[in-house]
Coordinates of N, CA and C in Angstrom, one line a residue:
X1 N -149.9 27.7 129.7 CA -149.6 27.8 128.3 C -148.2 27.6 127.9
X2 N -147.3 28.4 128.7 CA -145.8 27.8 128.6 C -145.5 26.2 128.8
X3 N -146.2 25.7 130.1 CA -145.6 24.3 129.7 C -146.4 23.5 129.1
X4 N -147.4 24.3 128.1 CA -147.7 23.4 126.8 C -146.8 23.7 126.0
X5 N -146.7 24.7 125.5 CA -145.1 24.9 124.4 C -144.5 24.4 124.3
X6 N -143.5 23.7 126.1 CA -143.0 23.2 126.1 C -142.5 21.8 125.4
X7 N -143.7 21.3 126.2 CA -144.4 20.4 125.9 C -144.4 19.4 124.7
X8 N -145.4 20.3 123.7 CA -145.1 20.5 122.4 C -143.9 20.3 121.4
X9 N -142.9 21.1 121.6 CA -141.8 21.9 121.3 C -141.4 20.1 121.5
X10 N -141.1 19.6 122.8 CA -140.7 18.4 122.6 C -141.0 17.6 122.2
X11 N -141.7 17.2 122.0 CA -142.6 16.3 120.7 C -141.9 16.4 119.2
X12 N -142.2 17.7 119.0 CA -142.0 18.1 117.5 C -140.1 17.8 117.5
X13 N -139.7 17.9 118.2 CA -137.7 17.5 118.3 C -137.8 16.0 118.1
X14 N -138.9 15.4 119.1 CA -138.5 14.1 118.9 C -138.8 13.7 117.3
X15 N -140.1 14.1 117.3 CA -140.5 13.7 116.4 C -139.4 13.9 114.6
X16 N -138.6 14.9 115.2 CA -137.6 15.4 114.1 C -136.8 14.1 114.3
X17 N -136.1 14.0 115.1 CA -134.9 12.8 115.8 C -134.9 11.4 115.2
X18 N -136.2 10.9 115.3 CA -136.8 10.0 114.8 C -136.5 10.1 113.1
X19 N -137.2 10.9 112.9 CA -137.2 11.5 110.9 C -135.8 10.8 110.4
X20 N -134.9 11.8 111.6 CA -133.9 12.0 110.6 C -132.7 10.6 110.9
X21 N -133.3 10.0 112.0 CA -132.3 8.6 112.0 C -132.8 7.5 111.3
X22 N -134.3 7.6 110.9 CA -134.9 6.5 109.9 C -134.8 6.9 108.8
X23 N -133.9 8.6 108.3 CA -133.3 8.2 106.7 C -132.0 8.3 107.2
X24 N -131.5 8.1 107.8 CA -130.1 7.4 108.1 C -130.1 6.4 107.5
X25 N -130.6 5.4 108.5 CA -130.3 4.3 108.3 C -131.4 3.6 106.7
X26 N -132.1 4.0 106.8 CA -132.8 3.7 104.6 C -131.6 4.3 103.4
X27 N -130.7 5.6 104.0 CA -129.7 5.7 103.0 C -128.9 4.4 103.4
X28 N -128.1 4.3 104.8 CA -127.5 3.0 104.7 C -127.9 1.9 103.9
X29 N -128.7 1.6 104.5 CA -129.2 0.6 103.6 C -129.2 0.7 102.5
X30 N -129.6 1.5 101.7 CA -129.9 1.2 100.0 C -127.7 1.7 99.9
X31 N -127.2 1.9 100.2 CA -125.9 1.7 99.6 C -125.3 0.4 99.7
X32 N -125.7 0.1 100.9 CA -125.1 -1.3 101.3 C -125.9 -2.4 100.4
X33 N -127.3 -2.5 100.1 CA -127.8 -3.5 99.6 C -128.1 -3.3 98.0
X34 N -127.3 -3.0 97.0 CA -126.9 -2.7 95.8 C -127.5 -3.8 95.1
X35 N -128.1 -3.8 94.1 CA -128.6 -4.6 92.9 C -127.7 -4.8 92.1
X36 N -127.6 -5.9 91.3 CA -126.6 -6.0 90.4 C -126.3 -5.1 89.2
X37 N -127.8 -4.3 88.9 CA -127.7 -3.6 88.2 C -126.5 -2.2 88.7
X38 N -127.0 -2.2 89.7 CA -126.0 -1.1 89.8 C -124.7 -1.0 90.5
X39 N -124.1 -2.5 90.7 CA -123.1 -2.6 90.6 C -121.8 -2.3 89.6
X40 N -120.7 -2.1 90.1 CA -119.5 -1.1 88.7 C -119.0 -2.4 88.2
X41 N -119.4 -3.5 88.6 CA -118.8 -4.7 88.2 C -120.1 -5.5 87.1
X42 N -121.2 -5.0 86.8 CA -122.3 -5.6 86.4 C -121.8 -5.9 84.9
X43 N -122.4 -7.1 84.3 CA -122.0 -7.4 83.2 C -123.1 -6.9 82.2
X44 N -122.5 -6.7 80.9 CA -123.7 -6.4 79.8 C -124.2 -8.2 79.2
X45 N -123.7 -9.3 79.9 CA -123.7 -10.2 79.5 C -124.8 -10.8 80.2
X46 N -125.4 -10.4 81.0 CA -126.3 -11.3 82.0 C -127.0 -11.4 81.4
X47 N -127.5 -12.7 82.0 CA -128.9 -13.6 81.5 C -128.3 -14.3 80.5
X48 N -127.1 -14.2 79.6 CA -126.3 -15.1 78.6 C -125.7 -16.2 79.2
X49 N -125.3 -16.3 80.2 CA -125.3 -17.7 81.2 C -126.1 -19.0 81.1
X50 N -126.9 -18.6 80.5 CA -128.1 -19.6 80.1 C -128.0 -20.6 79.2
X51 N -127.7 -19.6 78.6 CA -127.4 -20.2 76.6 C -126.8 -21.8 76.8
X52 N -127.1 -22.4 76.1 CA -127.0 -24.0 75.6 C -124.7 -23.8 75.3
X53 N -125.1 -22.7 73.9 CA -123.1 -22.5 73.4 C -123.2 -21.1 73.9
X54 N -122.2 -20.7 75.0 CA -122.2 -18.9 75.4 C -122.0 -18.1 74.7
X55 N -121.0 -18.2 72.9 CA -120.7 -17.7 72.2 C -121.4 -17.3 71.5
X56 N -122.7 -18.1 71.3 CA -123.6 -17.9 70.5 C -125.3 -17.6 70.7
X57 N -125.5 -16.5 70.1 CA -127.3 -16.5 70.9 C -127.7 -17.5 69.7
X58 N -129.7 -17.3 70.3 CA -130.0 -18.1 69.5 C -130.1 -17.9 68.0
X59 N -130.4 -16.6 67.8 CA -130.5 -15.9 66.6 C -129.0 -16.4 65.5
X60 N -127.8 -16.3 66.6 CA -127.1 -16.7 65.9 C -126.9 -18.4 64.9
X61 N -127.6 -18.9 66.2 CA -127.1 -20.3 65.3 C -128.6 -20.7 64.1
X62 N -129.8 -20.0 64.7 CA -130.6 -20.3 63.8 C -129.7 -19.5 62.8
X63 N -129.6 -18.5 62.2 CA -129.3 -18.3 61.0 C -127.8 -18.7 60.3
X64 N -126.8 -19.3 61.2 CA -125.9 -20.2 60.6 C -126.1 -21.2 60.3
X65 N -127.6 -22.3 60.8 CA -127.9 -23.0 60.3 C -129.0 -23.1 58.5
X66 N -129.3 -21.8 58.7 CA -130.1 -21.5 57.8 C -129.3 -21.1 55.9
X67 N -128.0 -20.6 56.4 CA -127.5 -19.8 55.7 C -127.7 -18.9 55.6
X68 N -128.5 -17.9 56.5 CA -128.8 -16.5 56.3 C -126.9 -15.5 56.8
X69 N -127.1 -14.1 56.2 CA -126.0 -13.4 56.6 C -126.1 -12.8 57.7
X70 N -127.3 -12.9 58.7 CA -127.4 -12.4 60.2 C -126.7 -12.6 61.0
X71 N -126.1 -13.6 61.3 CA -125.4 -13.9 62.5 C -124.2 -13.0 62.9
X72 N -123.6 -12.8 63.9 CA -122.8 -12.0 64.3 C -123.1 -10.4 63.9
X73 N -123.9 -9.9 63.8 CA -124.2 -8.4 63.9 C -124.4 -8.5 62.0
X74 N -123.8 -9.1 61.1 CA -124.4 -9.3 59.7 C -122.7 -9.4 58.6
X75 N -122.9 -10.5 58.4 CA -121.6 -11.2 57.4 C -121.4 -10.4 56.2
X76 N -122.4 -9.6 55.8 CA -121.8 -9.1 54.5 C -122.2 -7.5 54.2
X77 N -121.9 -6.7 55.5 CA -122.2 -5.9 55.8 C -121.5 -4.5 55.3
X78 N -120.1 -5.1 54.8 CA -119.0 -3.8 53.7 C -120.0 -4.1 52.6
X79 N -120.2 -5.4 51.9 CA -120.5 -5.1 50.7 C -122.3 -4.6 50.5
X80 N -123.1 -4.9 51.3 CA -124.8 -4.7 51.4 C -124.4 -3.0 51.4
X81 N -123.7 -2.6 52.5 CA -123.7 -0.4 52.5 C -123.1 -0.2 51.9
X82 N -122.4 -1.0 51.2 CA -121.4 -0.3 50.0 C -122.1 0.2 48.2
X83 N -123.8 -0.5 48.3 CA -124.3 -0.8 47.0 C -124.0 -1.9 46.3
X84 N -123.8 -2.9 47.2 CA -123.1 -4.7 46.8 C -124.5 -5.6 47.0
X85 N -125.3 -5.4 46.2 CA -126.8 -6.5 47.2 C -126.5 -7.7 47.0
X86 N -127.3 -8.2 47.8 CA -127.4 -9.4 48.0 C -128.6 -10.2 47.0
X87 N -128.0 -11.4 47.0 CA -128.8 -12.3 45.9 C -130.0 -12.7 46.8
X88 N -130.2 -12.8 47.6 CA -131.3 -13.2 48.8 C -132.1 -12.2 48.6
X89 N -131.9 -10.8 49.0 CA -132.8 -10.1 49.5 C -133.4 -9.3 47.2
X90 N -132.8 -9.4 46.8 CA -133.2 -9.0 45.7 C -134.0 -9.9 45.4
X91 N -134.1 -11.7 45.2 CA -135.1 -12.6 45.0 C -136.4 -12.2 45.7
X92 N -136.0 -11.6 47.3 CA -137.1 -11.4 47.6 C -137.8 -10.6 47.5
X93 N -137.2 -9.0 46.8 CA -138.0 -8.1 46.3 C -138.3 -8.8 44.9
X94 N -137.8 -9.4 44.3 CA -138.9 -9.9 42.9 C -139.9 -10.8 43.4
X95 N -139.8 -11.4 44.1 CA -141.0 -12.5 44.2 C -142.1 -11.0 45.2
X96 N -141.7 -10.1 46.1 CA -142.7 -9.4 46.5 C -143.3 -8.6 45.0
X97 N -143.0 -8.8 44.3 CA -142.9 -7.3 42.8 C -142.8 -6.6 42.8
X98 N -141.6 -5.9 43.5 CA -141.1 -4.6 44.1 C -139.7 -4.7 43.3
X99 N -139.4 -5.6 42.2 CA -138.4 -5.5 42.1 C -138.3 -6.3 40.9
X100 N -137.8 -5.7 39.5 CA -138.1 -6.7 37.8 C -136.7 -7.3 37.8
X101 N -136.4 -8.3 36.9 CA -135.5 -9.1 36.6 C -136.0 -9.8 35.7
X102 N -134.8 -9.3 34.8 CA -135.5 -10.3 33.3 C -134.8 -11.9 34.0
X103 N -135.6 -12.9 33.1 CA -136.0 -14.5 33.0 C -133.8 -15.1 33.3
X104 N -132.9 -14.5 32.3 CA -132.0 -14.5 33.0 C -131.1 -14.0 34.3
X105 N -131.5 -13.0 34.6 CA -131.1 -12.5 35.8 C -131.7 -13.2 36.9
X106 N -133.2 -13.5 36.6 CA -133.6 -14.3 37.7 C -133.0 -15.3 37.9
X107 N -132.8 -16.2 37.0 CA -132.0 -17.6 36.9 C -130.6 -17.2 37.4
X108 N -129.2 -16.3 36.8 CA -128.5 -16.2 37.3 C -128.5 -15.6 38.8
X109 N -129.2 -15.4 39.7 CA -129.7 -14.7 41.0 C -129.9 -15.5 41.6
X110 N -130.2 -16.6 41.2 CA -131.1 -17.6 42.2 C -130.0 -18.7 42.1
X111 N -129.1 -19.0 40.7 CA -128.0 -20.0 41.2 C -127.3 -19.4 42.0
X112 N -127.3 -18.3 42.4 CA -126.0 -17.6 42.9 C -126.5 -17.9 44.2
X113 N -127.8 -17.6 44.5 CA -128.0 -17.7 46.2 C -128.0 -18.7 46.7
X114 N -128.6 -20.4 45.8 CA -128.3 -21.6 45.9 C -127.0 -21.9 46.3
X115 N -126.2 -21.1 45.6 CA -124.6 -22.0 46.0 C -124.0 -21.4 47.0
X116 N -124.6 -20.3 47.4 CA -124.1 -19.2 48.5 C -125.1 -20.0 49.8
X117 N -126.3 -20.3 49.6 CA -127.0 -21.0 51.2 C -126.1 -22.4 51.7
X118 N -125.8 -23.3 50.4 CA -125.7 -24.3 50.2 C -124.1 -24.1 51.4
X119 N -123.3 -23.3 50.8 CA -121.9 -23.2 51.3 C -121.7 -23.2 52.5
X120 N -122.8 -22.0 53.0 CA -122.7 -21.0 54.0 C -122.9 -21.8 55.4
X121 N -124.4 -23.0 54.9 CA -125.0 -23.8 55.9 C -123.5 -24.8 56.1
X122 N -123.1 -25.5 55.6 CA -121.7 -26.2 56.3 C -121.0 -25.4 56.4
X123 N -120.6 -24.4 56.4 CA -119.5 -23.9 57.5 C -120.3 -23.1 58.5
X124 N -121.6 -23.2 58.5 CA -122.4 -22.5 60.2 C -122.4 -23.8 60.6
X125 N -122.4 -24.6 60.3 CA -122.8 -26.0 61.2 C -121.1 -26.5 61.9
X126 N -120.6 -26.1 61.3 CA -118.9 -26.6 61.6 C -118.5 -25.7 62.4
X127 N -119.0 -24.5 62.9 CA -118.7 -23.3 63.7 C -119.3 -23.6 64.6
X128 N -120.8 -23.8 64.9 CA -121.3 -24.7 66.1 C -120.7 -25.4 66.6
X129 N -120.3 -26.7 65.7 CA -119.6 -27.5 66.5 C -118.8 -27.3 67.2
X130 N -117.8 -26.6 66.7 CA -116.3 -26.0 67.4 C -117.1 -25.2 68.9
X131 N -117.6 -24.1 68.3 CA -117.9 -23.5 69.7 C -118.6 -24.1 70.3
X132 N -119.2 -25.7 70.1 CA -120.1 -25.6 71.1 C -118.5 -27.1 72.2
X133 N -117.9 -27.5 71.3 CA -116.4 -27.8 72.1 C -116.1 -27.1 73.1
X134 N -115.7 -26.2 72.6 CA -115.2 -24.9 73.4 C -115.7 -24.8 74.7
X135 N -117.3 -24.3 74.4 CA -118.0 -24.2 75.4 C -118.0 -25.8 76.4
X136 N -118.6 -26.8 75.9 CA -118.5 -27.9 76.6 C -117.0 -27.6 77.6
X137 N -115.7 -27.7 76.8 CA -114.6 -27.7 77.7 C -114.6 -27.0 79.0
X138 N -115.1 -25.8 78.6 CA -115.2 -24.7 79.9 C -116.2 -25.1 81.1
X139 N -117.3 -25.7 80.3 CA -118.3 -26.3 81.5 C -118.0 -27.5 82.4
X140 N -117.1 -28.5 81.3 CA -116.7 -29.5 82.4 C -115.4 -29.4 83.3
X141 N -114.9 -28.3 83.4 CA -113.8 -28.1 83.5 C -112.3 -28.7 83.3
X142 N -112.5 -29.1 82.0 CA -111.0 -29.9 80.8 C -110.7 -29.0 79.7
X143 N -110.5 -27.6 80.2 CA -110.1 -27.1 79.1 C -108.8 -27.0 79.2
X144 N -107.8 -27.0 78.1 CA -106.6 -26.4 78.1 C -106.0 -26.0 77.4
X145 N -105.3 -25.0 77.3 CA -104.5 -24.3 76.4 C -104.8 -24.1 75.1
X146 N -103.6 -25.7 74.9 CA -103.6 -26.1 73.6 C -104.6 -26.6 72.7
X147 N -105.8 -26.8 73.7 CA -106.7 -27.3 73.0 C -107.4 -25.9 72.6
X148 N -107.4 -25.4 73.7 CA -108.0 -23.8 73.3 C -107.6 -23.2 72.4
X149 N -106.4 -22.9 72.4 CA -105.4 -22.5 70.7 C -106.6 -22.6 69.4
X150 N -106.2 -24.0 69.5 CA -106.5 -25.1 67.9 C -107.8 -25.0 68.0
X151 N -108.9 -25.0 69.0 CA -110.3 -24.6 68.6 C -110.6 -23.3 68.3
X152 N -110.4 -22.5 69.1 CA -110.2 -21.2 68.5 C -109.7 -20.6 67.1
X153 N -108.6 -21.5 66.9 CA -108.2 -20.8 65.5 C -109.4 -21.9 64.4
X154 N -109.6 -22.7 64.7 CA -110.4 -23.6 63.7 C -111.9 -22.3 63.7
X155 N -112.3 -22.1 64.5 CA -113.5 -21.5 64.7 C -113.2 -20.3 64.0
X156 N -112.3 -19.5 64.1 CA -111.8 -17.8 63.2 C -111.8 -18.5 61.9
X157 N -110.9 -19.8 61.4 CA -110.6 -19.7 59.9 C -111.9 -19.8 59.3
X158 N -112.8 -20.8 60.0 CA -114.4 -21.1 59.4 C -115.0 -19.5 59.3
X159 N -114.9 -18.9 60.4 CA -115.8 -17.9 60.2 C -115.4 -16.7 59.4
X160 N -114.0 -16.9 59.1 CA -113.6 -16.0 57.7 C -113.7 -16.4 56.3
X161 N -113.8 -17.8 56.3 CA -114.6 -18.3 55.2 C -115.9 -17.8 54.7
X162 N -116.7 -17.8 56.5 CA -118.1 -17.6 55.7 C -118.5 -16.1 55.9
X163 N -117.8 -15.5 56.3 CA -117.9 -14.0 55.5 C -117.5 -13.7 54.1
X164 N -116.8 -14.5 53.3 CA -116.2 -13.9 52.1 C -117.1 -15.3 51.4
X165 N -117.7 -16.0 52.1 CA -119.2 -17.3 50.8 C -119.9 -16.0 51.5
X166 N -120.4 -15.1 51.9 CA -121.2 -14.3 51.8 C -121.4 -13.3 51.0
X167 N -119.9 -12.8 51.0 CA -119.4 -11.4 50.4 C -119.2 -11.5 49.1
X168 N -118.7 -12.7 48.4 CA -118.0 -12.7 47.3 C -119.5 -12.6 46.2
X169 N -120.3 -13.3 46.7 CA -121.9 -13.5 46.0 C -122.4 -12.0 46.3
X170 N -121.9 -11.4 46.6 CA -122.5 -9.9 47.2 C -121.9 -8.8 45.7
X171 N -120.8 -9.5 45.7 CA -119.6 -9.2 43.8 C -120.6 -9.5 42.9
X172 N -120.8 -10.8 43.1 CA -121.5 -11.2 41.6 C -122.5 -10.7 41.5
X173 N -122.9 -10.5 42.3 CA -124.4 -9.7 41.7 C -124.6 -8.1 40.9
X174 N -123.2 -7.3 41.2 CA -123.2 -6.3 40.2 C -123.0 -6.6 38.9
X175 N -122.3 -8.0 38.9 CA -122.0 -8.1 37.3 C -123.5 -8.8 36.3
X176 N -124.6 -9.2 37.5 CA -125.8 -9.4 36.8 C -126.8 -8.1 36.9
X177 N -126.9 -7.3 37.2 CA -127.7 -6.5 37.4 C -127.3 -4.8 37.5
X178 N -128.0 -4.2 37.1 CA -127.9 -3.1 36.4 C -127.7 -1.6 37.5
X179 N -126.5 -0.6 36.8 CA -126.6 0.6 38.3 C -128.0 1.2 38.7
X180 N -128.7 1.2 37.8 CA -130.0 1.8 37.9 C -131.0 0.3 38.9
X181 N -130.9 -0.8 38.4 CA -131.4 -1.9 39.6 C -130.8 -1.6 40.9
X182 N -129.2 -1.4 41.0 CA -128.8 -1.2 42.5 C -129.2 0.0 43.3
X183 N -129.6 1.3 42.0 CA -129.8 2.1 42.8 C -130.9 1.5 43.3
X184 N -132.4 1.3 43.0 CA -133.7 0.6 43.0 C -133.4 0.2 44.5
X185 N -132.6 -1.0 44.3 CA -132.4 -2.2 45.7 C -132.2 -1.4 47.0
X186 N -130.9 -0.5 46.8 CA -130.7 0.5 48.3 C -132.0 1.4 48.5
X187 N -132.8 2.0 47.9 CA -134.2 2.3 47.8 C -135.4 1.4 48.7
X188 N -135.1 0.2 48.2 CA -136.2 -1.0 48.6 C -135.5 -0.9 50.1
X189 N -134.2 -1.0 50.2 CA -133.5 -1.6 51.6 C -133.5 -0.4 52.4
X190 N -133.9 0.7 52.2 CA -134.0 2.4 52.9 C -132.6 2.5 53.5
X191 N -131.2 2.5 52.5 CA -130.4 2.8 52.6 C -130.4 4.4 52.3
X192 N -131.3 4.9 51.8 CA -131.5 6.3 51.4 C -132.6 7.1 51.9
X193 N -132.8 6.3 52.4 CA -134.1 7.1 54.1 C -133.6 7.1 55.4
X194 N -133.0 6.9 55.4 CA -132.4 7.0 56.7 C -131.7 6.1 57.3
X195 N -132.4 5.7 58.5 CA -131.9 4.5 59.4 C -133.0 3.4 59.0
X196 N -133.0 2.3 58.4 CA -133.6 1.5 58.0 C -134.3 0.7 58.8
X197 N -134.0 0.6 60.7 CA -134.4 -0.2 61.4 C -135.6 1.0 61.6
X198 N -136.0 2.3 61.1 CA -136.8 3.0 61.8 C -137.7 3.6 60.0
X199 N -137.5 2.8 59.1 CA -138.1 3.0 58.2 C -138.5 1.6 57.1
X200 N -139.2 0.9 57.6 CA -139.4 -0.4 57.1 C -140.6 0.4 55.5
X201 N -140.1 -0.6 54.5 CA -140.5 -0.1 53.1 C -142.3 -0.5 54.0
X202 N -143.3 -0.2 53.2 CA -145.0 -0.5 52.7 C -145.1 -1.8 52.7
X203 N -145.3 -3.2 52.9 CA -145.9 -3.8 52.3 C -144.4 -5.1 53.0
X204 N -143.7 -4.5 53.8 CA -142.6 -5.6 54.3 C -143.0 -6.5 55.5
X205 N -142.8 -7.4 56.1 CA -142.9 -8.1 57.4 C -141.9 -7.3 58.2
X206 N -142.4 -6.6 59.0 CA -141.3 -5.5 60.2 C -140.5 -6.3 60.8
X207 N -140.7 -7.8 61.2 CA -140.1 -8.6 62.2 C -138.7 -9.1 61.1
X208 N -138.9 -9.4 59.7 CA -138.1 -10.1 58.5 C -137.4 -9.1 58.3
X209 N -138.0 -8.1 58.3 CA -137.5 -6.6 57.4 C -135.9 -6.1 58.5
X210 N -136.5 -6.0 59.9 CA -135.1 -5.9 60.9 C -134.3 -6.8 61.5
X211 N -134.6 -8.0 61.0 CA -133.9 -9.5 61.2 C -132.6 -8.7 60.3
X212 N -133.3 -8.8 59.2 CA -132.8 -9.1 57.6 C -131.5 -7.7 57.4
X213 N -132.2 -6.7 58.6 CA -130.9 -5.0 58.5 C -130.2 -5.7 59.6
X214 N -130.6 -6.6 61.0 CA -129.6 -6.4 61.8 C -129.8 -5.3 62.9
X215 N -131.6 -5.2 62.7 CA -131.7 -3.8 64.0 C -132.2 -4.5 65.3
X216 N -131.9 -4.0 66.5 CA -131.3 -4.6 67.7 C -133.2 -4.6 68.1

């Protein structure tokens, strides 16, 4: 009976010995063979390597091609939370009927967003181009300096342009339309419900509706 115990007893040690050197070496291992994810050097940029221009996703250039205010997180974004609407998105609460405008207003609303797409689309197309320079330079490896300078600043001045063809039409529209309409508009836009990416109005396209706020 004792030298079964023994016996036993040794088994159960090895069998410990064993245990505890195969999570040895599985901790080894998983510190040594680290995922990118959890590397301290991981980028928030990955999978952006891809992209055709790196500065730009796609969302970005469709809507600088479009003349929308989306691009870069949203162009007219002081004057939209400020109670400054936009001529775009009020045409499109009238045409939904969520939203009246007398026969003038509508006309003045609609030249206003005509001349504001019209603008906006050449200088999103002239910002491509530049960054997509930029970019090309980096890929072929002929970038330099000076050229980086002068593209770069050509690419800021465009894109301060087309925040203020965004913004300034974001002005005109209080001078057509009434405090009681803008209250209305921040209402339609659930500037007064809350977080608007988590309160889309009745009757909106959810996909247009969070394009259109800029929710991620």
């Amino acid at each position: 009976m004792t030298k079964f115990n023994k016996k036993t007893f040794a088994i159960i040690i090895g069998i410990i010995l064993v245990a505890v050197i195969l999570g040895i070496f599985s901790l080894h291992n998983k510190t040594a063979i680290q995922t990118p994810e959890q590397s301290a050097a991981h980028s928030p940029y990955a999978g952006q390597e891809t992209r055709n221009i790196k500065a730009l996703s796609q969302k970005d250039i469709e809507g600088l091609l479009a003349g929308h205010g989306t691009p870069f997180g949203g162009m007219a974004k002081p004057a939209e939370l400020n109670g400054y609407p936009g001529p775009r998105h009020v045409l499109d609460a009238f045409e939904a009927r969520e939203f009246d405008l007398t026969k003038q207003q509508h006309e003045q609303t609609k030249a206003l967003y005509e001349k504001m797409r019209s603008g906006a689309i050449k200088l999103g197309k002239q910002i491509i181009d530049i960054e997509k320079e930029i970019n090309d330079a980096f890929v072929n490896r002929t970038i330099a300096e000076e050229f980086l300078q002068n593209k770069v600043s050509e690419s800021a001045n465009l894109y301060s342009q087309l925040r203020v063809a965004h913004l300034k039409y974001h002005l005109s529209m209080i001078e057509i339309i009434s405090p009681q309409q803008v209250e209305k508009y921040n209402k339609l836009r659930g500037y007064f419900s809350g977080d608007p990416c988590n309160n889309i109005p009745k009757g909106h396209n959810p996909e247009m509706w969070k394009l259109h706020n800029n929710c991620e």
